[in-house]
Coordinates of C-alpha atoms in Angstrom, one line a residue:
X1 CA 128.0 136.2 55.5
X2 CA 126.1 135.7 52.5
X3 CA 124.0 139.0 53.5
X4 CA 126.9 141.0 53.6
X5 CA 128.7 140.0 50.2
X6 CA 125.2 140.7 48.5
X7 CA 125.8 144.1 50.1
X8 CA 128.8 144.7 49.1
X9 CA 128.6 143.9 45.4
X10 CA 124.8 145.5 45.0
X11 CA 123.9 149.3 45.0
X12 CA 121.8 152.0 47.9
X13 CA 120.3 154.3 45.7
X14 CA 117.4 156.7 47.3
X15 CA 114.2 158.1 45.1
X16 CA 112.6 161.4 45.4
X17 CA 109.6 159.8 43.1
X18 CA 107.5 163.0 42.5
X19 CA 104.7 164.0 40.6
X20 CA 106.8 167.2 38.9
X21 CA 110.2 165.5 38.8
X22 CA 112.1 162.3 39.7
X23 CA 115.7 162.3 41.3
X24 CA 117.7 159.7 42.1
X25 CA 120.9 159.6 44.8
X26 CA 123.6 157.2 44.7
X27 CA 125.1 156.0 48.0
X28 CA 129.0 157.3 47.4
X29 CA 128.1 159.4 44.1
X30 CA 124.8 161.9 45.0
X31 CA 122.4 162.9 42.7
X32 CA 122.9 161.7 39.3
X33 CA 119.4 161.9 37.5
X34 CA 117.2 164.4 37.5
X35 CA 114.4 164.1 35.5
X36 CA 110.4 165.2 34.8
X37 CA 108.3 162.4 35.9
X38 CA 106.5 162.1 32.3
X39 CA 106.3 158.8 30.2
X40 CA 105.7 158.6 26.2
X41 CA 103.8 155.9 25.6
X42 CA 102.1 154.6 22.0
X43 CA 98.4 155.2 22.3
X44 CA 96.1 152.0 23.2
X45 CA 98.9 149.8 24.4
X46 CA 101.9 150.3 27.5
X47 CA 104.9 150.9 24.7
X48 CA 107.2 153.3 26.1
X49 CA 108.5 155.7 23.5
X50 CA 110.4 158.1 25.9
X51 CA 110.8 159.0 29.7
X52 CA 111.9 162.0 31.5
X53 CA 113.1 165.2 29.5
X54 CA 112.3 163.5 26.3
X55 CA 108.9 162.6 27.4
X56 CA 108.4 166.2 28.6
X57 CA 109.5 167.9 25.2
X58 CA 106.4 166.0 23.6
X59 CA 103.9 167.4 26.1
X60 CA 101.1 169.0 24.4
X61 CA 103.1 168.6 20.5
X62 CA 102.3 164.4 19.8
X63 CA 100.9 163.0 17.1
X64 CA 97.5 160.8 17.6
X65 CA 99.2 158.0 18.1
X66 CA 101.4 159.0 21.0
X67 CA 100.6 159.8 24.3
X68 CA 102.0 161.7 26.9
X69 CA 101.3 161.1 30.3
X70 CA 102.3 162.0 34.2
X71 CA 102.0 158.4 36.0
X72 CA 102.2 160.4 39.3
X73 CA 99.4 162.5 40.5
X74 CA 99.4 164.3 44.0
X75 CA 102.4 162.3 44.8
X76 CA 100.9 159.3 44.5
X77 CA 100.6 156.2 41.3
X78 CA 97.9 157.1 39.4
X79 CA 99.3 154.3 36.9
X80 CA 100.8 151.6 38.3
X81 CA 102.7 149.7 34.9
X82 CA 103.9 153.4 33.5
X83 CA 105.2 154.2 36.8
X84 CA 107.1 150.7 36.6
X85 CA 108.5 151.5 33.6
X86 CA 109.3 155.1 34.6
X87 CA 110.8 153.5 37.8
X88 CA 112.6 150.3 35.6
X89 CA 114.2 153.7 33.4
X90 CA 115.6 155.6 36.4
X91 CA 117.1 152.4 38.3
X92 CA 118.7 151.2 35.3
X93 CA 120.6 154.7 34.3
X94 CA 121.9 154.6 37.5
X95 CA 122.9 151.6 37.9
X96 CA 125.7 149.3 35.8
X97 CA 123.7 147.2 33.8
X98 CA 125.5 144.2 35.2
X99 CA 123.8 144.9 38.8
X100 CA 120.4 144.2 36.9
X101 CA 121.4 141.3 35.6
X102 CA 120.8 139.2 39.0
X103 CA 118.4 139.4 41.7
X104 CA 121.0 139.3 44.4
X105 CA 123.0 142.4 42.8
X106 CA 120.5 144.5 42.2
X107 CA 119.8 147.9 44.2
X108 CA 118.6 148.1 48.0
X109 CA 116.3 151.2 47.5
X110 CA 114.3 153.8 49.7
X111 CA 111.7 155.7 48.1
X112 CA 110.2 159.0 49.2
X113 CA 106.5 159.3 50.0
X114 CA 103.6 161.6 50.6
X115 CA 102.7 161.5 54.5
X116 CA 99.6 161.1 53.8
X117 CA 99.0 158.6 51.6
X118 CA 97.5 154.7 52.7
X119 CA 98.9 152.0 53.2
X120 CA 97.5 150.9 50.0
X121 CA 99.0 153.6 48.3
X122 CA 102.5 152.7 49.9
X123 CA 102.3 149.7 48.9
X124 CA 101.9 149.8 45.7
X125 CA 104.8 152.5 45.6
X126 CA 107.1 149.6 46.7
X127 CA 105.6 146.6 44.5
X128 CA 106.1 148.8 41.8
X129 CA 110.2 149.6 42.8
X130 CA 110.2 145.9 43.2
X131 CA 108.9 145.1 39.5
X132 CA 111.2 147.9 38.2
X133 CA 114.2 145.8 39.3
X134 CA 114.9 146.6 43.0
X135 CA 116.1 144.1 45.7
X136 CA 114.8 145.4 48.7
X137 CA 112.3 148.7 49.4
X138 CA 111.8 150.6 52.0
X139 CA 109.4 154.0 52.2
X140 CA 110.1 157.0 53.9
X141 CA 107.9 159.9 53.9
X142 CA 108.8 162.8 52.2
X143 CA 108.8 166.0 55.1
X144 CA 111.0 163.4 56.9
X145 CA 113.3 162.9 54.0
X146 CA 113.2 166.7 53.4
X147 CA 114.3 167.6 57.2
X148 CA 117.0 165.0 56.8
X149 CA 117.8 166.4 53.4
X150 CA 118.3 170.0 55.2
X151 CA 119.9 168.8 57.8
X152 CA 117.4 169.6 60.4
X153 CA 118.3 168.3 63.6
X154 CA 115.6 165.8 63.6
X155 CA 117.3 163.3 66.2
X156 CA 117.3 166.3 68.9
X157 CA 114.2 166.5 72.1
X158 CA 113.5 169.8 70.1
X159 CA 110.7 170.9 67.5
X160 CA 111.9 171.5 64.0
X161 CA 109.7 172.5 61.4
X162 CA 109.7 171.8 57.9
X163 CA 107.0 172.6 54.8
X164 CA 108.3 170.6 51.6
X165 CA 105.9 172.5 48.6
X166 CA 106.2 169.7 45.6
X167 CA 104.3 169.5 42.0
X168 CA 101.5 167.2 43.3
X169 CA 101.4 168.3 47.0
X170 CA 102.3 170.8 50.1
X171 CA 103.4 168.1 52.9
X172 CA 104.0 170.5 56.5
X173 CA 105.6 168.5 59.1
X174 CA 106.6 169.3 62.5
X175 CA 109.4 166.7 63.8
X176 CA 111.3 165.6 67.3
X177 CA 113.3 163.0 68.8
X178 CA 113.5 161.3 65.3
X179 CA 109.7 160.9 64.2
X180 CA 106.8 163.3 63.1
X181 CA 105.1 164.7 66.0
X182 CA 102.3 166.3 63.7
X183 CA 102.0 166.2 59.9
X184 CA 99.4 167.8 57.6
X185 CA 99.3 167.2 53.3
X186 CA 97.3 169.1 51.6
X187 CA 97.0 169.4 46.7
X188 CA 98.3 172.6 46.9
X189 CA 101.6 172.4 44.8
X190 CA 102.8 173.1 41.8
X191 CA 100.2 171.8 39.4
X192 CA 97.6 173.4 41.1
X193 CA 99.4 176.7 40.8
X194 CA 100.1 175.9 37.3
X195 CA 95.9 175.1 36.9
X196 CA 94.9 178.4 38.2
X197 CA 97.4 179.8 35.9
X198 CA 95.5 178.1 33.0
X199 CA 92.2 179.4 33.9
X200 CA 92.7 182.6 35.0
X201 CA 94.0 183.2 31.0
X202 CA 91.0 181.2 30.0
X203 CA 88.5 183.8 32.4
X204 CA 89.8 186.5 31.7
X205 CA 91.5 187.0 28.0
X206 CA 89.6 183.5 26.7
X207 CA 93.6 182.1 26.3
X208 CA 94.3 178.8 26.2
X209 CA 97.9 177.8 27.1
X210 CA 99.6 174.5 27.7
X211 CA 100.8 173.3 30.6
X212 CA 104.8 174.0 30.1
X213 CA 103.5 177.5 29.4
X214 CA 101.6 177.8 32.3
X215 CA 104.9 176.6 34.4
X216 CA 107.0 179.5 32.4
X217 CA 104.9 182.6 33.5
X218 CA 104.8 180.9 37.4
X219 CA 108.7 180.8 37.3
X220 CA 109.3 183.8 35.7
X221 CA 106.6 186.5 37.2
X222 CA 105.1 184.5 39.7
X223 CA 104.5 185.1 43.5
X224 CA 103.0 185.0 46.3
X225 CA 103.4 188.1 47.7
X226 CA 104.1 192.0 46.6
X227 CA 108.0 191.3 46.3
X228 CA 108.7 195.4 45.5
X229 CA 109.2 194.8 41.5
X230 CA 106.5 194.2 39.4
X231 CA 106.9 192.5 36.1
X232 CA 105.3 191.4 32.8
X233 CA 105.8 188.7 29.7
X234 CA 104.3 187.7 26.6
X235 CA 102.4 185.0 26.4
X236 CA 101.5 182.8 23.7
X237 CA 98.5 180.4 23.2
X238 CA 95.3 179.8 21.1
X239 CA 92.3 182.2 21.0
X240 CA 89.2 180.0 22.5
X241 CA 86.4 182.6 20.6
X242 CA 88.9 183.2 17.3
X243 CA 90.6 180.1 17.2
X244 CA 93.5 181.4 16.3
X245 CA 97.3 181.7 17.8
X246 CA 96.9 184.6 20.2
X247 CA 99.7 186.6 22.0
X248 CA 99.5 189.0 24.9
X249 CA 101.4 190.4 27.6
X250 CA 100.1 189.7 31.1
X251 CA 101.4 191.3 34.6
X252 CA 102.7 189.7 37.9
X253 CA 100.2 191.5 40.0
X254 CA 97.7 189.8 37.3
X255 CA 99.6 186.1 38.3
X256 CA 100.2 186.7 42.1
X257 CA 96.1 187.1 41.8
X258 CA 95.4 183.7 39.9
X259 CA 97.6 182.0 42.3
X260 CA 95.6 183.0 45.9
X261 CA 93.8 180.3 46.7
X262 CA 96.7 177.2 46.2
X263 CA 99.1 179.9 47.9
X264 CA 95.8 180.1 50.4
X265 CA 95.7 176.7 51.3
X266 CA 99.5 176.1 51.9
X267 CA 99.2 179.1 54.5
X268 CA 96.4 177.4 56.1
X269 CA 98.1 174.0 56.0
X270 CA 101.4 175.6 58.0
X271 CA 98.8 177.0 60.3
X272 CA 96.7 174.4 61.0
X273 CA 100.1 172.5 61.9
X274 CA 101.0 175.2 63.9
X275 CA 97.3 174.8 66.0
X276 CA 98.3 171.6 67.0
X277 CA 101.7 171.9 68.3
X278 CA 102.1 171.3 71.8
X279 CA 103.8 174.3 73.9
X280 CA 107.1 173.1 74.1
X281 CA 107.1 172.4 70.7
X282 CA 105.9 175.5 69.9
X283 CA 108.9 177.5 71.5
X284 CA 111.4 175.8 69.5
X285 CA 109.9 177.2 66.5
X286 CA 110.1 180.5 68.1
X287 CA 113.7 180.4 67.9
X288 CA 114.2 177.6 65.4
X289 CA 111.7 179.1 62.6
X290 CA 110.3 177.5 59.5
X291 CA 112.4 175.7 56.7
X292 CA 110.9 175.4 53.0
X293 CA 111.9 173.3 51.0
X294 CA 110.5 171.0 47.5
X295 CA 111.0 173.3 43.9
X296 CA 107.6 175.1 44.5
X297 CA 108.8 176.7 47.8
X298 CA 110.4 178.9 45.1
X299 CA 108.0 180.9 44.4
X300 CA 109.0 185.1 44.9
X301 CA 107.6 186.2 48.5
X302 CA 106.1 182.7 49.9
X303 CA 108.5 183.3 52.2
X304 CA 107.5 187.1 53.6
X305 CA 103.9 185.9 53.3
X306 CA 104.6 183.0 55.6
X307 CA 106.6 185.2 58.1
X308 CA 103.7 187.4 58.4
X309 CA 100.9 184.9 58.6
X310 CA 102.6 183.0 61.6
X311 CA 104.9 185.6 63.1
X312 CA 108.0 183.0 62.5
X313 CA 111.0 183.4 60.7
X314 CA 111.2 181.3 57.7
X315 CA 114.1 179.9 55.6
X316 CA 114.4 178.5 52.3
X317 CA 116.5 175.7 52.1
X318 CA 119.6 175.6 50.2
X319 CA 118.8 173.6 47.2
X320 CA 115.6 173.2 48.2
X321 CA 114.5 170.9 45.0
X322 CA 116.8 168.3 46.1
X323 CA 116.1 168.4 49.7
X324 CA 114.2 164.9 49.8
X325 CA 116.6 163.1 47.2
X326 CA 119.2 164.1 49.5
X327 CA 117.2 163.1 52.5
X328 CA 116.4 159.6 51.3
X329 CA 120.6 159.4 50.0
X330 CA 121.2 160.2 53.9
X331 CA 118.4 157.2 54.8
X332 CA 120.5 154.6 52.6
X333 CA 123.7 155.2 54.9
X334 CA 121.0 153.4 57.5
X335 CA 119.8 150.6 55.1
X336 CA 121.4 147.6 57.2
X337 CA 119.8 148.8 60.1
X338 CA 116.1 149.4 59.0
X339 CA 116.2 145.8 57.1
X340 CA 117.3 144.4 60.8
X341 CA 113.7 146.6 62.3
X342 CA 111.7 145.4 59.3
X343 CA 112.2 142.1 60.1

């Protein structure tokens, strides 16, 4: 009895914690945050100045004694007290303060993770929700939360297929009677694509550019295949030989270049998938295809390449950057029954 009225007076919330950006669904409400996963902190101690969009504005423009960071690195904690606080910031905006102020109000959460992280890794993913101010955590991982989010039918004795393409990673899961019958991860999201980005300008015109520049050109000429329409953009950075502000005007063919070998390795990732999947399995896909999901999957003419590198159709999602939020909102509907199987 006790159990229940906890229950009914607390909050489910689900976390798509990712390396890019952080979203957060509310059992009864959806999404309501959606923010970059980047902390401000004061330089040489764990003050936060800012999280989220804030933080992200000061990327590359704070002064000496500011820093700031991504706690999150290939889907994973890279710093385990800023993602606390970064966590401790999300919970509390979405829930009423008055939740926080016990321990037997405060949130039930599930938290989206890489398949392919350790059990280490996971762990520390839920002592840090648990610092932050949760009740109760419980992991999922993230091409699972992504099916869900899609509304794969990942319950049926049939193979579905998804490839979720984050910031930090490229997580390629095929899925059946309610588990993952083969999953592959591989650092091949969008940071990476960003990084080639950077050093192709830095090879080629000795350019430096920032990271939120870097993301601009990907979004706006990127690709990863000839799409038909070929564009260009100014592009604005320092002058490594010079050193001096430097603009010039680059070309998509020029980008869709830089970008081969993380757009290389997600191919390879779906195919290596694909090489493991049993027969049966495999003629689901047939009919069934390939579902893409995670912001990166964005990118112009992933899709046509990925038809004609595995002779599947393939679908973006709808929504596809808040396929796993969505996925773990769907999970918290369950919450009762996966606290009954975890103990």
């Amino acid at each position: 009895m006790f159990e229940k009225l906890k229950n009914m007076f607390s909050m489910d919330i689900g976390i798509d914690l990712g390396t890019a950006n952080s979203l957060v669904f509310v059992k009864g409400k959806g999404i309501v945050l959606d923010e970059p996963s980047v902390v401000a902190i004061q330089n040489g101690t764990k003050k936060v100045i800012a999280v989220g969009a804030k933080a992200k504005e000061m990327i590359g423009k704070t002064p000496g004694n500011i820093v700031a960071i991504r706690p999150m690195k290939s889907g994973v904690i890279a710093d385990f007290d800023i993602t606390e606080a970064m966590l401790h910031y999300f919970i509390v905006n979405a829930c009423p303060k008055r939740m926080m102020l016990s321990r037997y109000t405060r949130p039930r959460v599930v938290v989206a993770v890489p398949s392919g992280i350790t059990e280490v890794e996971k762990r520390a993913v839920e002592d840090a929700a648990k610092a932050a101010g949760a009740r109760a955590v419980f992991t999922v991982e993230e091409p699972m939360a992504a099916a869900i989010g899609v509304k794969l039918p990942v319950a049926e004795p049939a193979g579905s297929m998804i490839v979720d393409i984050g910031g930090g990673t490229c997580e390629v899961a095929i899925i059946s009677l309610g588990g993952i019958v083969h999953a592959h991860s591989v650092r091949a999201g969008g940071d990476a694509m960003d990084d080639c980005i950077i050093s192709y300008l830095n090879r080629a015109y000795h350019l430096l550019i920032g990271e939120r520049m870097a993301e601009d050109i990907k979004i706006q000429i990127g690709s990863a295949f000839p799409t038909g329409e070929e564009n260009s953009m100014e592009v604005s950075g320092r002058d490594i030989v010079a050193g001096l502000p430097k603009t010039l005007v680059v070309t998509s063919e020029e980008i869709r270049d830089a970008l081969q070998q993380p757009v290389r390795d997600i191919v390879n990732a779906v195919r290596t998938t694909l090489d493991r999947c049993e027969p049966e399995l495999a003629a689901d896909l047939v009919g069934r295809g390939i579902v893409l999901s995670g912001g990166s999957s964005q990118l112009r003419g992933l899709a046509a390449l990925l038809e004609k590198e595995t002779k599947l159709p393939v679908f973006l999602a709808k929504e596809p950057l808040f396929a796993v939020a969505k996925g773990t909102g769907e999970m918290t509907k369950e919450l009762d029954l996966l606290l009954k199987n975890k103990h």
